[in-house]
PDB file of C-alpha atoms in Angstrom:
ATOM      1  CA  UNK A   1     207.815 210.436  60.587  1.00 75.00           C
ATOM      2  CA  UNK A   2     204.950 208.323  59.860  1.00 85.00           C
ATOM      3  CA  UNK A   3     202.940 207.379  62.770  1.00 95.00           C
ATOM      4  CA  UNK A   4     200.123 205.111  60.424  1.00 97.00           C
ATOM      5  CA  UNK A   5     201.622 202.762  58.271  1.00 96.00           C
ATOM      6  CA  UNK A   6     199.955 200.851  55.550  1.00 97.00           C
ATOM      7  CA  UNK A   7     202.678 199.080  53.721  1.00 92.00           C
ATOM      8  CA  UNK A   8     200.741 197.383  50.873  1.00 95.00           C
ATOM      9  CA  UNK A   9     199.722 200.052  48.389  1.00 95.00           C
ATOM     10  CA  UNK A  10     197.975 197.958  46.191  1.00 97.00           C
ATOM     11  CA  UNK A  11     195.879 194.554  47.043  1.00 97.00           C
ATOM     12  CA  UNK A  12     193.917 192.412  44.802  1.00 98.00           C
ATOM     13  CA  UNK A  13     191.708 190.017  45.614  1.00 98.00           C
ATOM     14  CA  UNK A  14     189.178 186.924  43.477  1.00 98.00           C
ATOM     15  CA  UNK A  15     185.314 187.918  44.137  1.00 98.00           C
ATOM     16  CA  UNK A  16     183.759 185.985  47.162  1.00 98.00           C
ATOM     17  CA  UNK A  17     187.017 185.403  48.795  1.00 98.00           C
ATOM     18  CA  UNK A  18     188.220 187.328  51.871  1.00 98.00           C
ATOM     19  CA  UNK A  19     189.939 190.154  51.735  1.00 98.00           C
ATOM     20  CA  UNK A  20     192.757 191.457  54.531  1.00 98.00           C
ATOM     21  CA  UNK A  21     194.112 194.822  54.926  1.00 98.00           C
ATOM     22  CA  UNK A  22     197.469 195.287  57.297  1.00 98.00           C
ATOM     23  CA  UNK A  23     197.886 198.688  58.990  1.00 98.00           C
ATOM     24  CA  UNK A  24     200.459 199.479  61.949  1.00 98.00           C
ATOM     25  CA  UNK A  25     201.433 202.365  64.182  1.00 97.00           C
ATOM     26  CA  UNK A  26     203.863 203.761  65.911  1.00 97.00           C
ATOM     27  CA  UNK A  27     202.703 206.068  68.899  1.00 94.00           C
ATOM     28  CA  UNK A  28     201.763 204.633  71.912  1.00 93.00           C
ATOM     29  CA  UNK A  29     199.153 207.457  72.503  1.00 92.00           C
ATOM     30  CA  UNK A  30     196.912 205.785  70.144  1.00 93.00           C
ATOM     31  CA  UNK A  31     193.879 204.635  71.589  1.00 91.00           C
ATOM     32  CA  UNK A  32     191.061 204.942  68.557  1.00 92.00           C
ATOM     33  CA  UNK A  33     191.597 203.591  65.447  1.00 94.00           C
ATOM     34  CA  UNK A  34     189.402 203.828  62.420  1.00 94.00           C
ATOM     35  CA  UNK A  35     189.415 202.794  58.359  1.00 97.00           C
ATOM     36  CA  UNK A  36     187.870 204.673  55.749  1.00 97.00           C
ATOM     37  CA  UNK A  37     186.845 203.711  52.068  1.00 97.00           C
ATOM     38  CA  UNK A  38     187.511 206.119  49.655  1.00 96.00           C
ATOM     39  CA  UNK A  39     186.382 206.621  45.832  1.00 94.00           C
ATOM     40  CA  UNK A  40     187.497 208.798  43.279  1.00 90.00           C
ATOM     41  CA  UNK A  41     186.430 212.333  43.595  1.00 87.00           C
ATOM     42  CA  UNK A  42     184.589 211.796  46.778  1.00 92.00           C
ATOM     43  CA  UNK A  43     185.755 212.290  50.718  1.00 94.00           C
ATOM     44  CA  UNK A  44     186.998 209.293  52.607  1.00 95.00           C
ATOM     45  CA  UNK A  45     183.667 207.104  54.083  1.00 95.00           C
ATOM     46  CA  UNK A  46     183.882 205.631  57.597  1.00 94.00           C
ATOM     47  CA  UNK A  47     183.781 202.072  57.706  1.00 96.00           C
ATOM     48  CA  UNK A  48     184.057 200.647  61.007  1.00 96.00           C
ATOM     49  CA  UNK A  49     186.363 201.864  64.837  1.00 94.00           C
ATOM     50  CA  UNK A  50     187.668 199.955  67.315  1.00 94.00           C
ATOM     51  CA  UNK A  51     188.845 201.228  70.901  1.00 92.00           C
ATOM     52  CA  UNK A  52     192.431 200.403  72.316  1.00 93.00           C
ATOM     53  CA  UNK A  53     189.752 198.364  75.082  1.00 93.00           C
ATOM     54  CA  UNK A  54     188.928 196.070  72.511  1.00 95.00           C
ATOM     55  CA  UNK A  55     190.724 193.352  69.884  1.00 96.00           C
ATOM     56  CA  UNK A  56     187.875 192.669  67.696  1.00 98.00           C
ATOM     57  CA  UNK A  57     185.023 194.732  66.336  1.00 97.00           C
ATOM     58  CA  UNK A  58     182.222 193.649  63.957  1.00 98.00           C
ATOM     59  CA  UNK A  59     179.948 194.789  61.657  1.00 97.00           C
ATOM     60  CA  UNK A  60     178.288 192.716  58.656  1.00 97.00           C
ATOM     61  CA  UNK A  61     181.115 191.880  56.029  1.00 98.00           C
ATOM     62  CA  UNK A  62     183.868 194.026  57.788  1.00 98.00           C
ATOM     63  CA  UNK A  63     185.612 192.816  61.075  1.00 98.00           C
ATOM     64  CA  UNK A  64     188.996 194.941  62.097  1.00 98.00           C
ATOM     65  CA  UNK A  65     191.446 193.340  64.503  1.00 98.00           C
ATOM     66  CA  UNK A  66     193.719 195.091  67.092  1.00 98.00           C
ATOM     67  CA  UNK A  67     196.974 193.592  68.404  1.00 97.00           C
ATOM     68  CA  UNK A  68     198.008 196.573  71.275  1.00 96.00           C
ATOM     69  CA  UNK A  69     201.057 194.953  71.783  1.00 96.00           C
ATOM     70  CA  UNK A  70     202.319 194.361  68.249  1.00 97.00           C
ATOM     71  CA  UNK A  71     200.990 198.288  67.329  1.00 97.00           C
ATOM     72  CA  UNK A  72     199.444 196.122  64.526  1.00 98.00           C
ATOM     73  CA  UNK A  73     195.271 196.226  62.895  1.00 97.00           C
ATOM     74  CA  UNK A  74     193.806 194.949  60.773  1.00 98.00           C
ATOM     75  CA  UNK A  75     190.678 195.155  58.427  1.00 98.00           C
ATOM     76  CA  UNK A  76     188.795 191.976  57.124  1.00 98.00           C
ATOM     77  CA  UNK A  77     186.542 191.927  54.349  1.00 98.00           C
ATOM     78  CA  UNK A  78     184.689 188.791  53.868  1.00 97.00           C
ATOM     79  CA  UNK A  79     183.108 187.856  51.266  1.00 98.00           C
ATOM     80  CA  UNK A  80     184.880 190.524  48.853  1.00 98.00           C
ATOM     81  CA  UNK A  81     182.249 192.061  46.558  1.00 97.00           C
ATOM     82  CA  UNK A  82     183.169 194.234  43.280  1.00 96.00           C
ATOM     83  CA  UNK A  83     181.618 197.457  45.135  1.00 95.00           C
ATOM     84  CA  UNK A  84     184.405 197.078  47.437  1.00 97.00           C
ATOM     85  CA  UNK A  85     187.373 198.158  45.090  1.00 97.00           C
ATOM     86  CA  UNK A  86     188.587 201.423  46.307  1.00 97.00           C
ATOM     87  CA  UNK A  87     191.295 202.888  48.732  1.00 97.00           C
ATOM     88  CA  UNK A  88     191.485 202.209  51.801  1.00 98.00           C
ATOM     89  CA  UNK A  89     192.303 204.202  54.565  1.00 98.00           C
ATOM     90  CA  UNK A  90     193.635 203.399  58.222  1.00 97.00           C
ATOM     91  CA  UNK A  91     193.328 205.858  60.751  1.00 95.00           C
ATOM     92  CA  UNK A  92     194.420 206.655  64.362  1.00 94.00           C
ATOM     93  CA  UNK A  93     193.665 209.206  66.979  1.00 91.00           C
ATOM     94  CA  UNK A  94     194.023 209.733  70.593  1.00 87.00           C
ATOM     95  CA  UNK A  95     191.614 210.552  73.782  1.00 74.00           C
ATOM     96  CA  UNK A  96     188.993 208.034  72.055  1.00 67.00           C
ATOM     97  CA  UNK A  97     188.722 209.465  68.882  1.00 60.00           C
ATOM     98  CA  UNK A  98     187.480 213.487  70.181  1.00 68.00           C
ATOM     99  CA  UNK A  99     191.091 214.663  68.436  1.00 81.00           C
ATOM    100  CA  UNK A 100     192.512 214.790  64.986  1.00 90.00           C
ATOM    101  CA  UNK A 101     193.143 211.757  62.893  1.00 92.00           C
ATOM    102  CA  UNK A 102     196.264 210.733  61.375  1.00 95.00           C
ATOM    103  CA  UNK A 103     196.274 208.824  58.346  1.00 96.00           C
ATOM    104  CA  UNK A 104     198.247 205.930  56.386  1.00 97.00           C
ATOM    105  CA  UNK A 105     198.488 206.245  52.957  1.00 96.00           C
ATOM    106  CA  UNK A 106     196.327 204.013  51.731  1.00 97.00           C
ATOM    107  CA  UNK A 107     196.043 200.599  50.485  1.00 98.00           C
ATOM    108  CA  UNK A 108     193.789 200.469  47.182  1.00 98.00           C
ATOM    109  CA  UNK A 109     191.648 197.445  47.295  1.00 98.00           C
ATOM    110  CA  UNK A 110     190.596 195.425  43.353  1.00 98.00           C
ATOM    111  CA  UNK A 111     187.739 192.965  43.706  1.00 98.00           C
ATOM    112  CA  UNK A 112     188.328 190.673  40.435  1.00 97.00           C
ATOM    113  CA  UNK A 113     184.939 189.253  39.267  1.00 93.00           C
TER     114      UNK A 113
ATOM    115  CA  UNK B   1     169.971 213.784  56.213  1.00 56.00           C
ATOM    116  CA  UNK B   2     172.517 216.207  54.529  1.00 82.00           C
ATOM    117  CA  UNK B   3     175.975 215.524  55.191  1.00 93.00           C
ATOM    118  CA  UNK B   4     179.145 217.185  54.900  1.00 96.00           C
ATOM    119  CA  UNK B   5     178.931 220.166  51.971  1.00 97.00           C
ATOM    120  CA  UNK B   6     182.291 222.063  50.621  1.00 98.00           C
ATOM    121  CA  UNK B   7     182.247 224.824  48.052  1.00 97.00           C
ATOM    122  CA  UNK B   8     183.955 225.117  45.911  1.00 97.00           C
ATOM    123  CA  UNK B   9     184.643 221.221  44.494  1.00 97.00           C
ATOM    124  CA  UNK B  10     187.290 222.554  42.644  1.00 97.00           C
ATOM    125  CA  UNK B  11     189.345 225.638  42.392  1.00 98.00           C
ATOM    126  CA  UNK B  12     192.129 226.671  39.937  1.00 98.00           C
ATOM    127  CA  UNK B  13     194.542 229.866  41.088  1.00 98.00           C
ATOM    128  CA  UNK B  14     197.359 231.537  39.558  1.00 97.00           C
ATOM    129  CA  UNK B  15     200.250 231.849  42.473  1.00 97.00           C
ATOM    130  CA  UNK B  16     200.143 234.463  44.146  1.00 97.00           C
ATOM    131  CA  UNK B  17     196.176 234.544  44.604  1.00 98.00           C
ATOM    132  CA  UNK B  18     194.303 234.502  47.801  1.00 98.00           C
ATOM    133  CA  UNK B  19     191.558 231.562  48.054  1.00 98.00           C
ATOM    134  CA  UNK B  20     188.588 230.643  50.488  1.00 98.00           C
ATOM    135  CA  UNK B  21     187.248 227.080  50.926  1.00 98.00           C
ATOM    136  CA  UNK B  22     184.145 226.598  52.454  1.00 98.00           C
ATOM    137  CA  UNK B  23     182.695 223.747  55.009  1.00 98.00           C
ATOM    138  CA  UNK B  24     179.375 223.574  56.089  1.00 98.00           C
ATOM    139  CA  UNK B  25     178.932 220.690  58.547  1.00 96.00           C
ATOM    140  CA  UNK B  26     176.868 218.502  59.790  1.00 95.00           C
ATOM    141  CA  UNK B  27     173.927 220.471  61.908  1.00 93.00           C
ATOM    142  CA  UNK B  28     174.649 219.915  65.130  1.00 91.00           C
ATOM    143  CA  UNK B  29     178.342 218.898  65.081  1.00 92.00           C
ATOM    144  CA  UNK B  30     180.324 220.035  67.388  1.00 92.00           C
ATOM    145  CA  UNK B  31     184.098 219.325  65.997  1.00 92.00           C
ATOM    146  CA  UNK B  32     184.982 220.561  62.726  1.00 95.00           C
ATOM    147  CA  UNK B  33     188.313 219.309  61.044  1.00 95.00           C
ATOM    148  CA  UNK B  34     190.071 220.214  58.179  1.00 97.00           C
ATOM    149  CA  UNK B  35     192.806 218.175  56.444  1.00 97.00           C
ATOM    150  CA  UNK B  36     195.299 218.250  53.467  1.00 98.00           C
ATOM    151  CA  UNK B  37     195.488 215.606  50.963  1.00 96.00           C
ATOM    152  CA  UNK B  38     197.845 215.297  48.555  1.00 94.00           C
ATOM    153  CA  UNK B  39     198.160 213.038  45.253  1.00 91.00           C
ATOM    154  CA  UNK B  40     199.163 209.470  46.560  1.00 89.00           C
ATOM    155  CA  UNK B  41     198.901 210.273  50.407  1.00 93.00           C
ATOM    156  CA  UNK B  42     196.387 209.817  53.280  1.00 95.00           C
ATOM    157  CA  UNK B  43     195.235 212.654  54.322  1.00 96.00           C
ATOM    158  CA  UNK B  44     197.128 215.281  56.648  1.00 97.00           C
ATOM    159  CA  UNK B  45     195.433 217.352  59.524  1.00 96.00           C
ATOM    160  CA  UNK B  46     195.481 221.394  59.184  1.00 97.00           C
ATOM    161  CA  UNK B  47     193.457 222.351  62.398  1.00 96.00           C
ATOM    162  CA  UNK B  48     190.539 221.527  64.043  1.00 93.00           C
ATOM    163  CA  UNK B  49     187.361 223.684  65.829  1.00 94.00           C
ATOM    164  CA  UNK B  50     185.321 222.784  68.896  1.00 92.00           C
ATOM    165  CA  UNK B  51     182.107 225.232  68.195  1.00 93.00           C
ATOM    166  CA  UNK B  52     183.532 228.419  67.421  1.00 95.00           C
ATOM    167  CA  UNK B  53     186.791 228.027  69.100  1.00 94.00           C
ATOM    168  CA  UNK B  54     190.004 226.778  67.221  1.00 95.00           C
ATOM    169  CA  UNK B  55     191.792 224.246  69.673  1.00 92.00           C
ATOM    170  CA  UNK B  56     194.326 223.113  67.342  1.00 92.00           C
ATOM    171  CA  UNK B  57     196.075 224.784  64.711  1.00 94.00           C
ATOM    172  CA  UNK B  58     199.320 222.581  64.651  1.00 94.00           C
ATOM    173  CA  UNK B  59     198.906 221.050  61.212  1.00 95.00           C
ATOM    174  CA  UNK B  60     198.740 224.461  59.525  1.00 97.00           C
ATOM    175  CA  UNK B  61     201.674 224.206  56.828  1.00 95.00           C
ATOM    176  CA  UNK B  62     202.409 228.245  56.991  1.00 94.00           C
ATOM    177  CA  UNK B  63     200.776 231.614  58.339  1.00 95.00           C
ATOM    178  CA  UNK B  64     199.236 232.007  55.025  1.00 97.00           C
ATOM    179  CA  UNK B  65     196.726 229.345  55.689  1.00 98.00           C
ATOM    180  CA  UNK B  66     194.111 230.467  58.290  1.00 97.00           C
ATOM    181  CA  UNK B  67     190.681 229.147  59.514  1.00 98.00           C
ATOM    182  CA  UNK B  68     187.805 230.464  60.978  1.00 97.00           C
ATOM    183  CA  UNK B  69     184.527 229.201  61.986  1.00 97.00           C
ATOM    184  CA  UNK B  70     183.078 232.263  63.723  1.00 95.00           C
ATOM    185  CA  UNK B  71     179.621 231.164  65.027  1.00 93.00           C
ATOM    186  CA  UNK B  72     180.327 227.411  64.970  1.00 90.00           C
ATOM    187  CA  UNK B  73     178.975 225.729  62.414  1.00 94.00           C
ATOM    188  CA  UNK B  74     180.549 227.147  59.104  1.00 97.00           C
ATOM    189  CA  UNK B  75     184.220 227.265  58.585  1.00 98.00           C
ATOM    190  CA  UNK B  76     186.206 229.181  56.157  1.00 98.00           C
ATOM    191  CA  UNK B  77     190.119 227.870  54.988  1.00 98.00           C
ATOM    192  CA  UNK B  78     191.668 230.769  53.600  1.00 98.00           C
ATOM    193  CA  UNK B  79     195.441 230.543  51.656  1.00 98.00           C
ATOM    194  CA  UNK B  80     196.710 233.715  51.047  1.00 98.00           C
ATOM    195  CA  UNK B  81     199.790 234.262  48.444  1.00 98.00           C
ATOM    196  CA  UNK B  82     198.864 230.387  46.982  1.00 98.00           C
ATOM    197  CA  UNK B  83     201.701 228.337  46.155  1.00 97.00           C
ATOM    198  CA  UNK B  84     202.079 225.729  43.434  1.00 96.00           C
ATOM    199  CA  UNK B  85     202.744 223.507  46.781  1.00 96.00           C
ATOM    200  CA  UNK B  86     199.317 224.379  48.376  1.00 97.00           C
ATOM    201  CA  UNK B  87     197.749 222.388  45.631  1.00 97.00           C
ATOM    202  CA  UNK B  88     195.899 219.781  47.286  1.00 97.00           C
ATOM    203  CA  UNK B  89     192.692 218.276  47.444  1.00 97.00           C
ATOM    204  CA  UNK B  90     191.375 220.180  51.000  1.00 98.00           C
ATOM    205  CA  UNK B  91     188.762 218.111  52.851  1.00 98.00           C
ATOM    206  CA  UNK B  92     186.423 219.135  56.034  1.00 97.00           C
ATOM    207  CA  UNK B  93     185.017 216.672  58.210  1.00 95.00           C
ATOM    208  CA  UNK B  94     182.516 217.123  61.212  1.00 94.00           C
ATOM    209  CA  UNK B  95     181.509 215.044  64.449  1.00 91.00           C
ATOM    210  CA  UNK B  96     180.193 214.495  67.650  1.00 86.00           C
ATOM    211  CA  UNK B  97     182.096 215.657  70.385  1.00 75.00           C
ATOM    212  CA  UNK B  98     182.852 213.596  73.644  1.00 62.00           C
ATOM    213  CA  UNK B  99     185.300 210.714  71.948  1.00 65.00           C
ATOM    214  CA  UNK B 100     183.841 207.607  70.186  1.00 66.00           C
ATOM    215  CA  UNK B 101     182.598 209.681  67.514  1.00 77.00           C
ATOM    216  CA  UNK B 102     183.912 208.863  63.595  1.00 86.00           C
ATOM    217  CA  UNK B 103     184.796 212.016  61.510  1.00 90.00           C
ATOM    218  CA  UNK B 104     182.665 212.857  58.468  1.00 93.00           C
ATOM    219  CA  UNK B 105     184.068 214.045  55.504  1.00 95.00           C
ATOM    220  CA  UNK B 106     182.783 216.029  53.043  1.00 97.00           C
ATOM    221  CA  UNK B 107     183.823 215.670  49.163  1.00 96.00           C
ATOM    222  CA  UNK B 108     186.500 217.594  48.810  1.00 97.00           C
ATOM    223  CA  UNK B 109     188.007 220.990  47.324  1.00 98.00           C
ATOM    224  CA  UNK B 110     190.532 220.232  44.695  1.00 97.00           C
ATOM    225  CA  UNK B 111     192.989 223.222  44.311  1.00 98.00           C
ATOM    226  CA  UNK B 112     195.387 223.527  41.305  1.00 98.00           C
ATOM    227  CA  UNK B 113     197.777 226.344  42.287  1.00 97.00           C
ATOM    228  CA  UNK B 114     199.160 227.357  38.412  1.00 96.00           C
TER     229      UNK B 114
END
């Protein structure tokens, strides 16, 4: 069963404008939640983490949202730059992150100049 | 500051083969993950190290995959008997220990089981 859900595979979005990527999850136990940008022949790069304590979490371009009761995140990217087309990665883990991760599959992200 | 290392970046096997991925990690890191990825998918968790001890093992697909990391800092995947379905891109990722900590991941070992 999947756990992380990211149900848009593909997502492309006009340079400058914001960009929003949708992730949801299923268990409960849940209380970390990261995303991770990932290019071609490289590992997956943390972007930013929010705690289940928390609904919003900021840092420069990217904010990520957390709706607890709607098992729902979310990652904004505003303004969308051309370096930020790649796959994107939501991410979830348990006791605050010191456990494994479990993954969605990925949404990839196309910045059109 | 050097990151996440894995050797080799890629590795091709004929089935049947045994195979050993290394990690070296982050100095200092005390958690030490590895994980499965295949084509089109996120990534899938194989097992996961606190220093030298191995406090999850769940995610391991078979007992021909086994993982050490005997003085806690490098760790060895070995697949014994590959499989055309062990081909995978197999990434290791490090952290802080103590919760609040994001995983690091290294590049990547791409293994084509012929």
């Amino acid at each position: 069963d999947q756990q992380v859900k990211q149900n848009s595979p593909s997502l492309s979005v006009q340079e400058g404008r914001i960009s929003i990527l949708n992730c949801d999850y299923t268990n409960s136990m849940f209380d970390y939640f990261l995303w991770y940008k990932k290019y071609p022949a490289e590992g997956p790069t943390f972007l930013i983490s929010i705690s289940s304590i928390k609904d919003k979490n900021e840092d420069g371009r990217f904010t990520v949202f957390l709706n607890k009761s709607a098992k729902h995140l979310s990652l904004h990217i505003v303004p969308s730059q051309p370096g930020d087309s790649a796959v994107y990665f939501c991410a979830a883990s348990s006791n605050f992150g010191n456990e494994k991760l479990t993954f969605g599959t990925g949404t990839r992200l196309t910045i059109i100049p | 500051g050097a990151g996440v290392s894995q050797s080799p970046r890629y590795k091709v096997a004929k089935r049947g083969q045994d195979v050993a991925l290394r990690c070296d990690p982050i100095s200092g890191h005390v958690s030490l993950f590895w994980y499965q990825q295949a084509l089109g998918q996120g990534p899938e968790f194989l097992t996961y190290f606190q220093n030298e001890a191995q406090l999850d093992k769940s995610g391991l697909p078979s007992d021909r995959f086994f993982a050490e990391r005997p003085e806690g800092s490098v760790s060895t995947l070995k697949i014994q008997r590959t499989q055309q379905e062990d081909s995978a891109v197999y990434l290791c990722a490090s952290s802080l220990s103590g919760g609040g900590y994001e995983q690091f991941f290294g590049p990547g070992t791409r293994l084509t089981v012929l």
